[in-house]
Coordinates of C-alpha atoms in Angstrom, one line a residue:
M8 CA -3.2 82.1 100.3
K9 CA -0.3 84.9 98.9
N10 CA 1.3 83.2 96.7
S11 CA -1.6 81.7 95.0
K12 CA -3.2 85.8 94.4
T13 CA 0.5 86.8 92.9
L14 CA 0.6 83.3 90.5
L15 CA -3.1 83.9 90.0
K16 CA -2.3 87.7 88.9
Y17 CA 0.8 86.0 86.8
A18 CA -1.7 83.8 84.8
V19 CA -3.1 86.8 82.4
W20 CA -0.5 85.5 79.7
P21 CA -1.3 81.6 79.5
G22 CA -4.3 82.9 80.0
L23 CA -4.2 84.8 77.3
S24 CA -1.9 82.6 74.6
L25 CA -5.3 79.4 75.6
L26 CA -7.4 82.6 73.8
S27 CA -5.2 82.8 70.8
A28 CA -5.1 79.3 70.4
G29 CA -8.6 78.7 71.2
L30 CA -10.2 81.1 68.2
V31 CA -6.6 80.1 65.7
V32 CA -8.2 76.5 66.2
G33 CA -11.3 77.7 65.6
L34 CA -10.6 79.6 62.2
L35 CA -9.2 77.3 60.8
N36 CA -10.5 73.9 61.7
G37 CA -13.8 74.5 62.6
W38 CA -15.6 75.4 66.5
T39 CA -14.9 72.2 67.7
V40 CA -15.6 70.7 71.5
I41 CA -11.5 71.7 71.8
A42 CA -10.8 75.3 69.8
V43 CA -14.0 76.4 72.9
A44 CA -12.7 74.6 75.8
L45 CA -9.3 76.3 74.8
L46 CA -12.1 79.7 75.1
V47 CA -13.2 78.9 77.8
I48 CA -10.3 77.9 79.9
G49 CA -8.6 81.1 78.0
A50 CA -11.3 82.7 79.0
L51 CA -11.8 81.9 82.6
L52 CA -7.6 82.2 84.1
I53 CA -7.5 85.9 82.3
V54 CA -11.1 86.2 84.8
A55 CA -9.5 85.2 87.8
S56 CA -5.9 87.1 87.5
I57 CA -7.9 90.2 87.1
A58 CA -10.0 89.3 90.3
S59 CA -6.4 88.3 92.3
G60 CA -4.9 90.8 91.6
D61 CA -4.7 95.0 92.0
Y62 CA -4.3 96.7 88.6
V63 CA -5.4 99.9 89.3
G64 CA -2.5 101.2 89.4
F65 CA -0.5 99.5 86.3
W66 CA -3.4 100.9 84.3
K67 CA -3.0 103.8 85.8
R68 CA 0.8 104.1 84.4
R69 CA 2.1 105.5 81.3
S70 CA 4.0 103.3 79.5
T71 CA 0.4 100.7 80.6
R72 CA -1.1 103.4 78.5
A73 CA 1.0 104.3 76.3
G74 CA 0.9 100.5 75.0
T75 CA -2.2 99.0 74.9
N76 CA -2.6 102.1 72.2
A77 CA -0.2 100.9 70.5
L78 CA -1.6 98.1 70.9
V79 CA -5.2 98.3 69.7
S80 CA -3.1 100.1 67.2
V81 CA -2.5 97.0 65.6
I82 CA -5.3 95.5 66.3
S83 CA -7.0 98.8 63.7
V84 CA -4.7 98.0 61.3
V85 CA -4.7 94.8 61.2
V86 CA -8.4 94.2 61.3
I87 CA -9.1 97.0 58.1
L88 CA -6.6 95.4 55.7
G89 CA -8.2 92.0 56.8
L90 CA -11.6 92.9 55.7
I91 CA -10.2 95.2 52.6
N92 CA -8.9 91.7 51.7
F93 CA -12.4 90.0 52.2
L94 CA -14.4 92.5 50.5
G95 CA -11.5 92.7 47.5
V96 CA -12.0 88.5 47.4
R97 CA -15.7 88.7 47.1
Y98 CA -16.6 91.6 44.9
D99 CA -14.0 90.8 42.5
S100 CA -13.9 94.6 40.6
R101 CA -11.4 96.4 38.3
T102 CA -11.3 99.7 37.0
D103 CA -9.0 99.6 32.9
L104 CA -7.3 102.7 32.4
T105 CA -5.8 101.7 29.6
E106 CA -6.8 103.9 25.3
G107 CA -9.1 101.8 24.1
Q108 CA -10.2 99.4 26.8
L109 CA -7.4 97.1 25.8
L110 CA -7.9 95.0 29.2
T111 CA -11.6 94.9 29.3
L112 CA -13.3 92.0 27.1
S113 CA -15.4 92.2 24.0
P114 CA -19.4 93.0 24.6
A115 CA -20.0 90.1 22.2
S116 CA -17.2 88.2 24.4
Q117 CA -19.1 89.2 27.5
Q118 CA -23.1 88.1 26.1
V119 CA -21.6 84.7 25.4
V120 CA -19.7 84.1 29.0
E121 CA -23.0 85.3 30.3
N122 CA -25.1 82.9 28.9
L123 CA -23.2 79.7 29.3
V124 CA -25.5 77.2 30.0
S125 CA -23.9 74.5 31.4
P126 CA -20.4 74.6 33.7
T127 CA -17.7 75.6 30.7
E128 CA -14.6 74.2 31.5
V129 CA -10.9 75.6 29.7
L130 CA -8.0 73.3 29.7
I131 CA -4.7 73.7 28.2
F132 CA -2.2 71.3 27.5
D133 CA 1.3 73.2 28.4
A134 CA 4.1 72.4 31.2
I135 CA 4.5 76.3 31.7
P136 CA 1.4 79.1 31.9
N137 CA 1.5 82.1 30.0
P138 CA 0.7 85.3 32.2
V139 CA -0.3 87.0 29.4
D140 CA -2.7 84.2 28.3
Q141 CA -3.7 84.0 32.9
Q142 CA -4.7 87.4 32.0
L143 CA -7.3 86.8 29.9
L144 CA -8.4 83.4 31.2
E145 CA -9.0 85.7 34.8
N146 CA -10.8 87.6 32.5
Y147 CA -13.7 85.9 30.9
R148 CA -14.6 83.8 34.8
R149 CA -14.5 87.0 36.2
F150 CA -18.0 87.4 34.1
N151 CA -19.6 83.4 34.9
G152 CA -18.2 81.9 38.3
D153 CA -19.0 78.2 35.9
F154 CA -16.4 79.7 33.7
T155 CA -12.5 77.1 34.9
Y156 CA -9.5 76.8 33.5
R157 CA -6.5 74.4 34.2
Y158 CA -2.8 74.1 33.0
V159 CA -2.1 70.9 32.3
D160 CA 0.7 69.0 31.5
P161 CA 0.5 66.9 29.2
F162 CA 3.6 64.4 30.7
A163 CA 2.2 64.4 34.2
D164 CA -0.7 63.2 32.5
P165 CA -0.2 61.8 29.5
Q166 CA -3.8 59.6 29.9
L167 CA -5.9 63.1 29.9
A168 CA -3.6 64.6 26.7
Q169 CA -3.9 61.3 24.7
Q170 CA -7.9 61.6 25.4
M171 CA -8.8 65.0 23.8
G172 CA -6.4 63.4 21.5
V173 CA -3.3 66.4 22.1
E174 CA -0.6 65.5 19.1
T175 CA 2.6 68.4 19.9
G176 CA 1.0 70.2 23.4
G177 CA 0.2 73.6 23.5
E178 CA -3.1 72.6 22.0
V179 CA -6.7 74.0 24.2
F180 CA -10.3 73.0 24.4
V181 CA -12.8 73.9 25.9
Q182 CA -15.5 71.6 27.4
S183 CA -18.9 71.1 28.5
E184 CA -21.3 68.6 29.3
E185 CA -22.4 68.1 25.6
R186 CA -19.4 68.6 24.0
T187 CA -15.3 69.1 23.8
L188 CA -13.5 72.1 21.1
L189 CA -10.2 72.3 20.3
V190 CA -10.2 76.3 20.5
Q191 CA -5.9 77.2 18.6
R192 CA -2.2 75.8 20.0
V193 CA -0.8 79.0 21.5
N194 CA 3.6 78.6 22.0
Q195 CA 6.0 81.8 22.5
Q196 CA 5.1 83.1 19.9
E197 CA 1.4 83.1 19.0
S198 CA -1.0 83.4 22.3
L199 CA -5.1 82.3 23.3
T200 CA -6.8 85.2 21.6
E201 CA -10.3 86.4 22.4
R202 CA -12.0 85.7 19.1
Q203 CA -11.0 82.4 18.8
L204 CA -11.8 81.3 22.7
T205 CA -15.2 83.6 22.4
N206 CA -16.1 81.7 19.4
K207 CA -15.6 78.1 20.2
L208 CA -17.5 79.2 23.4
A209 CA -20.5 80.8 21.4
Q210 CA -19.9 76.6 19.0
L211 CA -21.0 74.3 22.1
S212 CA -24.1 76.5 22.9
Q213 CA -25.1 76.1 18.7
D214 CA -27.4 73.2 18.1
N215 CA -27.4 74.2 14.9
V216 CA -25.1 75.1 12.2
A217 CA -25.6 77.5 10.3
V218 CA -24.3 76.9 6.1
V219 CA -23.8 80.4 3.7
Y220 CA -23.3 80.4 0.2
F221 CA -21.4 82.8 -2.3
L222 CA -22.0 83.2 -5.5
Q223 CA -19.9 82.6 -8.3
G224 CA -20.3 83.7 -11.9
H225 CA -21.8 87.3 -12.3
G226 CA -17.5 88.2 -11.8
E227 CA -18.3 88.3 -7.7
Y228 CA -14.7 87.8 -5.3
A229 CA -13.2 84.8 -4.8
I230 CA -14.1 82.8 -1.7
D231 CA -11.1 80.4 -2.1
G232 CA -7.8 82.2 -1.9
S233 CA -7.1 82.2 -5.2
K234 CA -7.2 85.7 -5.5
A235 CA -7.8 88.9 -3.8
G236 CA -11.1 88.7 -2.6
F237 CA -13.8 87.4 0.8
F238 CA -11.4 84.8 1.1
E239 CA -10.6 86.2 5.0
A240 CA -14.4 86.9 5.9
A241 CA -14.3 83.4 4.7
T242 CA -12.4 81.7 6.9
R243 CA -13.6 83.4 9.3
L244 CA -17.2 82.3 9.0
Q245 CA -16.0 79.1 9.3
D246 CA -14.3 79.9 12.7
Q247 CA -18.0 80.7 13.9
N248 CA -19.0 78.1 12.8
Y249 CA -20.9 78.6 9.8
T250 CA -20.6 75.8 6.9
V251 CA -19.1 78.0 3.9
A252 CA -19.8 77.1 0.0
P253 CA -19.8 78.4 -3.3
L254 CA -22.5 79.0 -6.1
N255 CA -23.8 78.7 -9.2
L256 CA -27.3 79.1 -10.2
A257 CA -26.2 78.8 -13.8
D258 CA -26.3 75.0 -12.4
T259 CA -28.1 74.5 -9.4
G260 CA -30.8 76.6 -11.3
T261 CA -32.5 77.1 -7.5
V262 CA -31.2 78.4 -3.9
P263 CA -30.0 75.2 -2.0
P264 CA -33.2 74.1 1.2
D265 CA -30.0 74.0 3.0
A266 CA -28.9 78.0 2.5
D267 CA -29.5 79.7 5.9
V268 CA -27.6 82.9 4.4
L269 CA -27.2 83.2 0.8
I270 CA -24.4 87.2 -0.1
I271 CA -24.0 88.0 -3.7
A272 CA -19.9 90.3 -3.6
G273 CA -20.0 92.7 -5.8
A274 CA -21.7 90.9 -8.8
Q275 CA -20.7 92.6 -12.0
K276 CA -22.5 91.0 -14.5
E277 CA -26.0 90.7 -14.7
L278 CA -28.1 87.7 -13.6
F279 CA -30.5 85.9 -16.0
E280 CA -33.6 86.0 -15.6
K281 CA -33.6 82.4 -14.1
E282 CA -31.6 83.5 -12.1
I283 CA -33.6 86.6 -9.9
I284 CA -36.3 84.4 -10.1
A285 CA -34.1 82.2 -8.1
V286 CA -32.4 84.7 -6.0
R287 CA -36.5 86.1 -5.5
N288 CA -37.9 82.5 -4.8
Y289 CA -35.6 81.8 -2.1
L290 CA -36.6 85.1 0.0
E291 CA -40.4 84.7 -0.9
G292 CA -40.1 81.2 1.0
G293 CA -38.2 82.3 4.0
G294 CA -34.4 83.0 3.4
S295 CA -31.9 85.5 4.1
A296 CA -29.5 87.1 1.3
L297 CA -26.9 89.9 1.6
I298 CA -26.3 92.0 -1.3
L299 CA -23.6 94.5 -1.5
I300 CA -23.5 97.0 -4.8
D301 CA -20.9 98.5 -6.3
P302 CA -21.2 101.7 -8.4
Q303 CA -22.3 101.3 -12.0
A304 CA -22.9 98.2 -11.4
K305 CA -25.5 96.3 -13.4
T306 CA -27.1 92.8 -11.6
G307 CA -30.2 92.9 -13.0
L308 CA -31.7 92.4 -8.9
E309 CA -32.4 96.5 -9.0
I310 CA -36.0 94.8 -9.2
L311 CA -36.1 93.1 -6.7
M312 CA -34.3 95.4 -4.8
S313 CA -37.2 97.8 -5.5
Q314 CA -39.6 96.4 -4.4
W315 CA -38.8 95.8 -0.2
G316 CA -38.5 100.0 -0.6
V317 CA -34.4 100.5 -2.0
V318 CA -33.2 101.9 -5.0
P319 CA -29.4 102.1 -4.7
E320 CA -28.4 105.9 -6.3
E321 CA -26.4 106.9 -9.9
T322 CA -24.3 109.1 -7.6
L323 CA -20.9 108.2 -5.7
V324 CA -20.6 109.0 -1.9
I325 CA -17.5 112.0 -1.3
D326 CA -16.5 112.2 1.9
T327 CA -15.1 115.8 2.6
S328 CA -13.9 115.9 6.0
G329 CA -10.2 113.9 6.3
G330 CA -11.6 111.5 7.6
G331 CA -10.8 108.8 4.4
Q332 CA -6.8 110.7 5.6
L333 CA -7.6 108.4 8.7
V334 CA -6.7 105.3 7.1
G335 CA -5.0 105.7 4.1
L336 CA -8.2 106.3 1.4
G337 CA -9.2 109.7 0.4
P338 CA -12.8 111.4 0.2
A339 CA -14.2 108.7 -1.6
A340 CA -13.9 107.0 0.7
P341 CA -16.5 107.3 3.6
L342 CA -16.2 107.2 7.0
V343 CA -18.5 106.1 9.4
T344 CA -19.0 106.3 12.5
D345 CA -23.5 106.5 13.5
Y346 CA -25.3 103.6 12.7
G347 CA -28.2 102.7 12.8
D348 CA -30.5 101.3 15.9
H349 CA -30.3 98.1 15.1
P350 CA -29.0 93.9 16.4
I351 CA -26.3 94.0 14.1
T352 CA -25.1 97.1 14.7
E353 CA -26.3 98.8 18.7
A354 CA -22.7 97.7 20.1
F355 CA -20.6 99.5 17.7
E356 CA -21.3 103.1 19.6
N357 CA -19.0 105.5 18.2
G358 CA -17.3 102.9 16.0
R359 CA -14.8 103.7 12.9
S360 CA -16.1 101.9 9.3
F361 CA -15.2 102.3 6.5
Y362 CA -16.5 102.2 1.8
P363 CA -14.3 103.0 -0.8
V364 CA -16.0 104.2 -3.5
S365 CA -19.7 104.0 -2.1
R366 CA -23.2 104.7 -4.0
P367 CA -25.5 106.2 -1.2
L368 CA -29.0 103.7 -1.3
Q369 CA -32.5 105.5 -1.9
I370 CA -35.4 104.0 1.7
R371 CA -39.4 104.0 0.9
E372 CA -41.8 102.0 2.7
V373 CA -43.3 99.1 1.5
D374 CA -45.7 97.7 3.5
T375 CA -44.7 94.6 4.8
V376 CA -41.5 95.5 5.2
E377 CA -39.1 96.8 8.2
E378 CA -36.4 98.8 7.2
T379 CA -33.7 100.1 8.9
P380 CA -30.7 102.0 7.6
L381 CA -27.7 100.8 9.0
L382 CA -24.6 103.4 8.2
F383 CA -25.1 106.7 7.4
T384 CA -21.7 108.9 7.0
N385 CA -21.3 112.5 8.0
Q386 CA -22.6 115.7 7.1
S387 CA -20.0 116.7 5.6
S388 CA -20.9 114.5 2.9
H389 CA -21.8 115.3 -0.6
A390 CA -22.7 113.0 -4.3
Q391 CA -21.6 113.0 -7.2
P392 CA -22.2 111.6 -10.5
M393 CA -20.4 108.5 -11.4
K394 CA -17.7 108.9 -14.3
E395 CA -15.7 107.3 -15.8
G396 CA -11.7 107.8 -16.1
E397 CA -10.1 109.2 -13.6
L398 CA -12.1 110.7 -10.4
S399 CA -12.3 114.5 -9.9
V400 CA -14.0 115.9 -6.9
D401 CA -15.3 119.1 -6.1
P402 CA -14.0 121.1 -2.4
N403 CA -16.5 123.0 -3.4
K404 CA -19.6 121.8 -3.5
P405 CA -22.1 121.9 -0.2
P406 CA -22.1 118.8 1.7
E407 CA -25.6 117.6 1.6
G408 CA -25.2 114.8 3.8
P409 CA -26.2 112.0 6.4
F410 CA -26.4 109.9 3.3
S411 CA -27.3 106.6 3.9
L412 CA -24.9 103.4 2.7
G413 CA -26.9 100.2 4.1
V414 CA -30.0 99.1 5.1
A415 CA -32.2 96.0 7.5
L416 CA -34.8 94.9 5.7
S417 CA -37.7 92.0 6.9
R418 CA -41.3 91.2 6.0
P419 CA -43.0 88.1 6.2
A420 CA -42.3 85.2 4.0
V421 CA -45.0 85.1 0.4
A422 CA -46.2 81.2 1.6
A423 CA -46.2 82.3 5.0
E424 CA -48.8 85.5 4.0
S425 CA -50.8 83.0 2.3
N426 CA -50.9 80.5 4.8
E427 CA -51.8 83.3 7.0
K428 CA -54.6 84.1 4.7
A429 CA -55.9 80.4 4.0
T430 CA -56.5 79.9 8.1
A431 CA -58.0 83.4 8.0
E432 CA -61.0 82.5 5.3
K433 CA -61.4 78.7 7.0
T434 CA -61.7 80.0 10.8
A435 CA -64.4 82.5 9.0
T436 CA -65.9 80.1 7.2
E437 CA -66.7 77.2 9.8
E438 CA -67.7 80.4 11.9
T439 CA -70.7 80.8 9.3
A440 CA -71.3 77.3 9.0
N441 CA -71.3 77.4 13.2
E442 CA -74.0 79.7 13.4
D443 CA -76.2 77.4 10.6
Q444 CA -75.7 75.0 12.2
A445 CA -76.1 76.3 16.0
D446 CA -79.2 74.1 16.8
N447 CA -77.7 70.5 15.3
E448 CA -74.6 68.4 17.1
P449 CA -71.3 67.6 14.4
S450 CA -70.7 63.6 14.4
P451 CA -68.1 62.4 15.0
E452 CA -67.6 61.3 11.8
D453 CA -67.1 64.9 10.8
T454 CA -65.4 66.4 14.1
E455 CA -62.7 63.5 13.2
S456 CA -62.4 64.7 9.8
A457 CA -61.7 68.7 10.3
E458 CA -59.0 68.6 13.1
P459 CA -56.0 67.2 10.3
A460 CA -57.6 69.3 8.1
E461 CA -56.8 72.8 10.7
T462 CA -54.5 70.8 11.7
E463 CA -52.4 71.5 8.3
A464 CA -53.6 74.9 7.8
V465 CA -51.8 76.6 10.2
S466 CA -48.5 76.6 9.7
E467 CA -45.4 78.7 12.1
L468 CA -44.6 81.7 10.7
Q469 CA -41.3 82.7 8.3
E470 CA -39.3 85.6 7.4
S471 CA -37.2 86.7 4.6
R472 CA -34.0 89.0 5.5
M473 CA -32.3 91.5 3.4
V474 CA -29.2 93.5 4.3
I475 CA -28.5 96.1 1.3
I476 CA -24.5 97.9 1.5
G477 CA -24.0 100.3 -1.1
N478 CA -20.5 98.5 -1.7
S479 CA -18.5 95.7 -1.4
S480 CA -14.8 96.3 -1.0
F481 CA -15.2 97.0 3.1
A482 CA -15.1 93.3 2.7
T483 CA -12.7 91.9 1.1
D484 CA -8.6 90.8 2.1
G485 CA -7.3 93.6 3.7
L486 CA -9.1 95.9 4.2
F487 CA -11.6 93.5 6.6
S488 CA -10.1 92.8 9.9
Q489 CA -9.8 96.8 10.2
Q490 CA -11.5 99.7 12.5
L491 CA -15.3 97.8 12.5
N492 CA -15.7 96.3 8.9
G493 CA -15.6 92.8 9.4
D494 CA -18.1 93.7 12.6
V495 CA -20.3 94.3 10.1
F496 CA -20.4 91.3 7.2
L497 CA -19.5 89.0 10.3
N498 CA -23.2 90.6 12.2
S499 CA -25.4 91.3 8.8
V500 CA -24.0 87.5 8.5
T501 CA -25.7 86.4 11.9
W502 CA -28.7 88.6 12.2
L503 CA -29.9 87.0 8.5
S504 CA -29.0 83.8 9.6
K505 CA -31.7 83.6 12.4
V506 CA -29.6 81.1 15.1
D507 CA -30.3 80.6 17.4
N508 CA -28.4 82.1 20.3
P509 CA -26.3 84.3 18.2
V510 CA -23.4 86.1 19.0
L511 CA -22.8 89.8 17.6
S512 CA -18.4 90.1 16.4
I513 CA -16.8 92.7 18.1
Q514 CA -13.0 92.9 17.1
P515 CA -10.5 92.2 20.5
K516 CA -9.3 95.7 21.1
E517 CA -5.0 96.8 19.5
A518 CA -3.7 99.5 21.2
T519 CA -3.7 102.3 19.4
N520 CA 0.3 102.8 17.8
R521 CA 1.5 105.5 18.6
R522 CA 5.5 105.1 17.3
F523 CA 7.0 107.6 16.0
N524 CA 9.9 106.6 13.4
L525 CA 13.0 110.0 13.6
S526 CA 15.1 110.4 10.7
V527 CA 18.6 110.0 10.1
R528 CA 18.7 113.9 11.4
Q529 CA 16.8 114.3 14.0
Q530 CA 17.9 111.2 15.6
V531 CA 21.7 113.2 15.4
L532 CA 20.5 116.2 16.6
L533 CA 19.0 114.1 19.8
T534 CA 22.1 112.3 20.2
L535 CA 23.7 116.1 20.4
L536 CA 21.6 117.6 22.2
S537 CA 21.0 114.4 25.8
L538 CA 24.6 114.2 25.7
V539 CA 27.1 116.8 24.5
V540 CA 24.4 120.9 24.9
F541 CA 21.8 119.9 27.7
P542 CA 24.9 118.6 30.1
L543 CA 27.0 121.3 29.6
L544 CA 24.2 124.0 29.9
G545 CA 24.6 122.1 32.8
I546 CA 27.9 122.9 33.2
I547 CA 27.7 126.4 33.1
G548 CA 25.4 127.2 34.8
S549 CA 25.9 125.1 38.1
G550 CA 29.8 127.0 38.0
T551 CA 27.7 130.7 37.2
L552 CA 26.5 129.7 40.1
W553 CA 28.9 129.8 42.9
A554 CA 30.8 132.2 41.1
R555 CA 28.0 135.0 41.8
R556 CA 27.5 133.5 44.9
R557 CA 31.5 133.6 46.2

């Protein structure tokens, strides 16, 4: 009997082993019969060991209390670490402390990935993952669980590589249930870019392709890259799934019916009367136009713009705040940090855009036209008459700002207004006829003939849109990618195109260049200070201190 009690007294150790084994099996493979049996047997052994032995003195020992405290401390630390890791996996959150939020997706990218309509996967055909690309893809994945990515070795999986049309390796594809698109090719020198990936993700959900025409023939900027102009702007539009083409109204006579946006960028000569009529008819039919006008330029569209409530002033905006010097320009390039409340500019906050040699716009209210100023100069700006020759700036002229450099306009299409009026007149006539014939039942023939007429009278309401900016050079090659200049242009075209699920552009963030170049004299001085002067001062100081203590 005494031997059995002695054996049961030490049964606590196999009991703890069986209890631990049951917990491990249950947590890893589920609570099966084996896991439960191990738990039960281990618990019974521990209870039997405690019941059979005299542990009162054991628990009173100092070593027992110290060991118990150590065990509890270890278990507490393990539980706390496990809880922290669980919360970190379950609730993924980061704080971006970099200047300009360089490691955070732009608002446009966040909007696109959050609005994905179906599971989307990015395939990178590269055997060696790029850590920079992985970090960017992880940023996308955090905003939507339906966004996934994987690296594919084209040599290990040649069948998939052939199916996707991989040629040299490094191709990046984005695919959903409906479409598969090539994003770009990556290599050691070129990483995956946020702009390219966001554009392709946006294209997955776009069923229609908007068509943008650039008016030519009046001194407008070229878009084919033959000379400096709007080649970069046209290329960016094509990257965002737009169809871009030049348009010469002298040849066509009318704006093509498939045109979603007509862009008149920097016309230096007046349009012919027939061309102006074609632009007016296009807008009255529900079209959209982006008009960029320069100082001292007569386009012939002044009357058309006046009918929409916009009159370009014959003055030049001068910014004496020194903001233009931040981008290497003078006072004739006003820096804009104040934007209107409109979908085009809603995500700009206090971002900067600049407009070299621009003219202010007078904006007045017009019935049926909804106007929203977009771009405001700062209060330190003033306007002065435009003169030929060298520009002279009067720094003592009192400030007159802010001035409006851009405006977004919308109004019901004239055709829609006519249909609404016809529908209203028809409704009034029918009500009068119904009152006169209240006691008479209409015949089946009359009822059948009335239905088609009612259907023809009702048409879908269309809207005409226009964006006018008193400058065209802000979106030219070289300036397009500076600050928010390109975003002003792209967002204007996107709003004008009226595409479904529009994605307004925000340039990817760039690190601020804080490097400074040292002259040869400064480099020599820095070398002498670091290698001679400072070490010599240290030796002299330590020697002096040693001598005084002696």
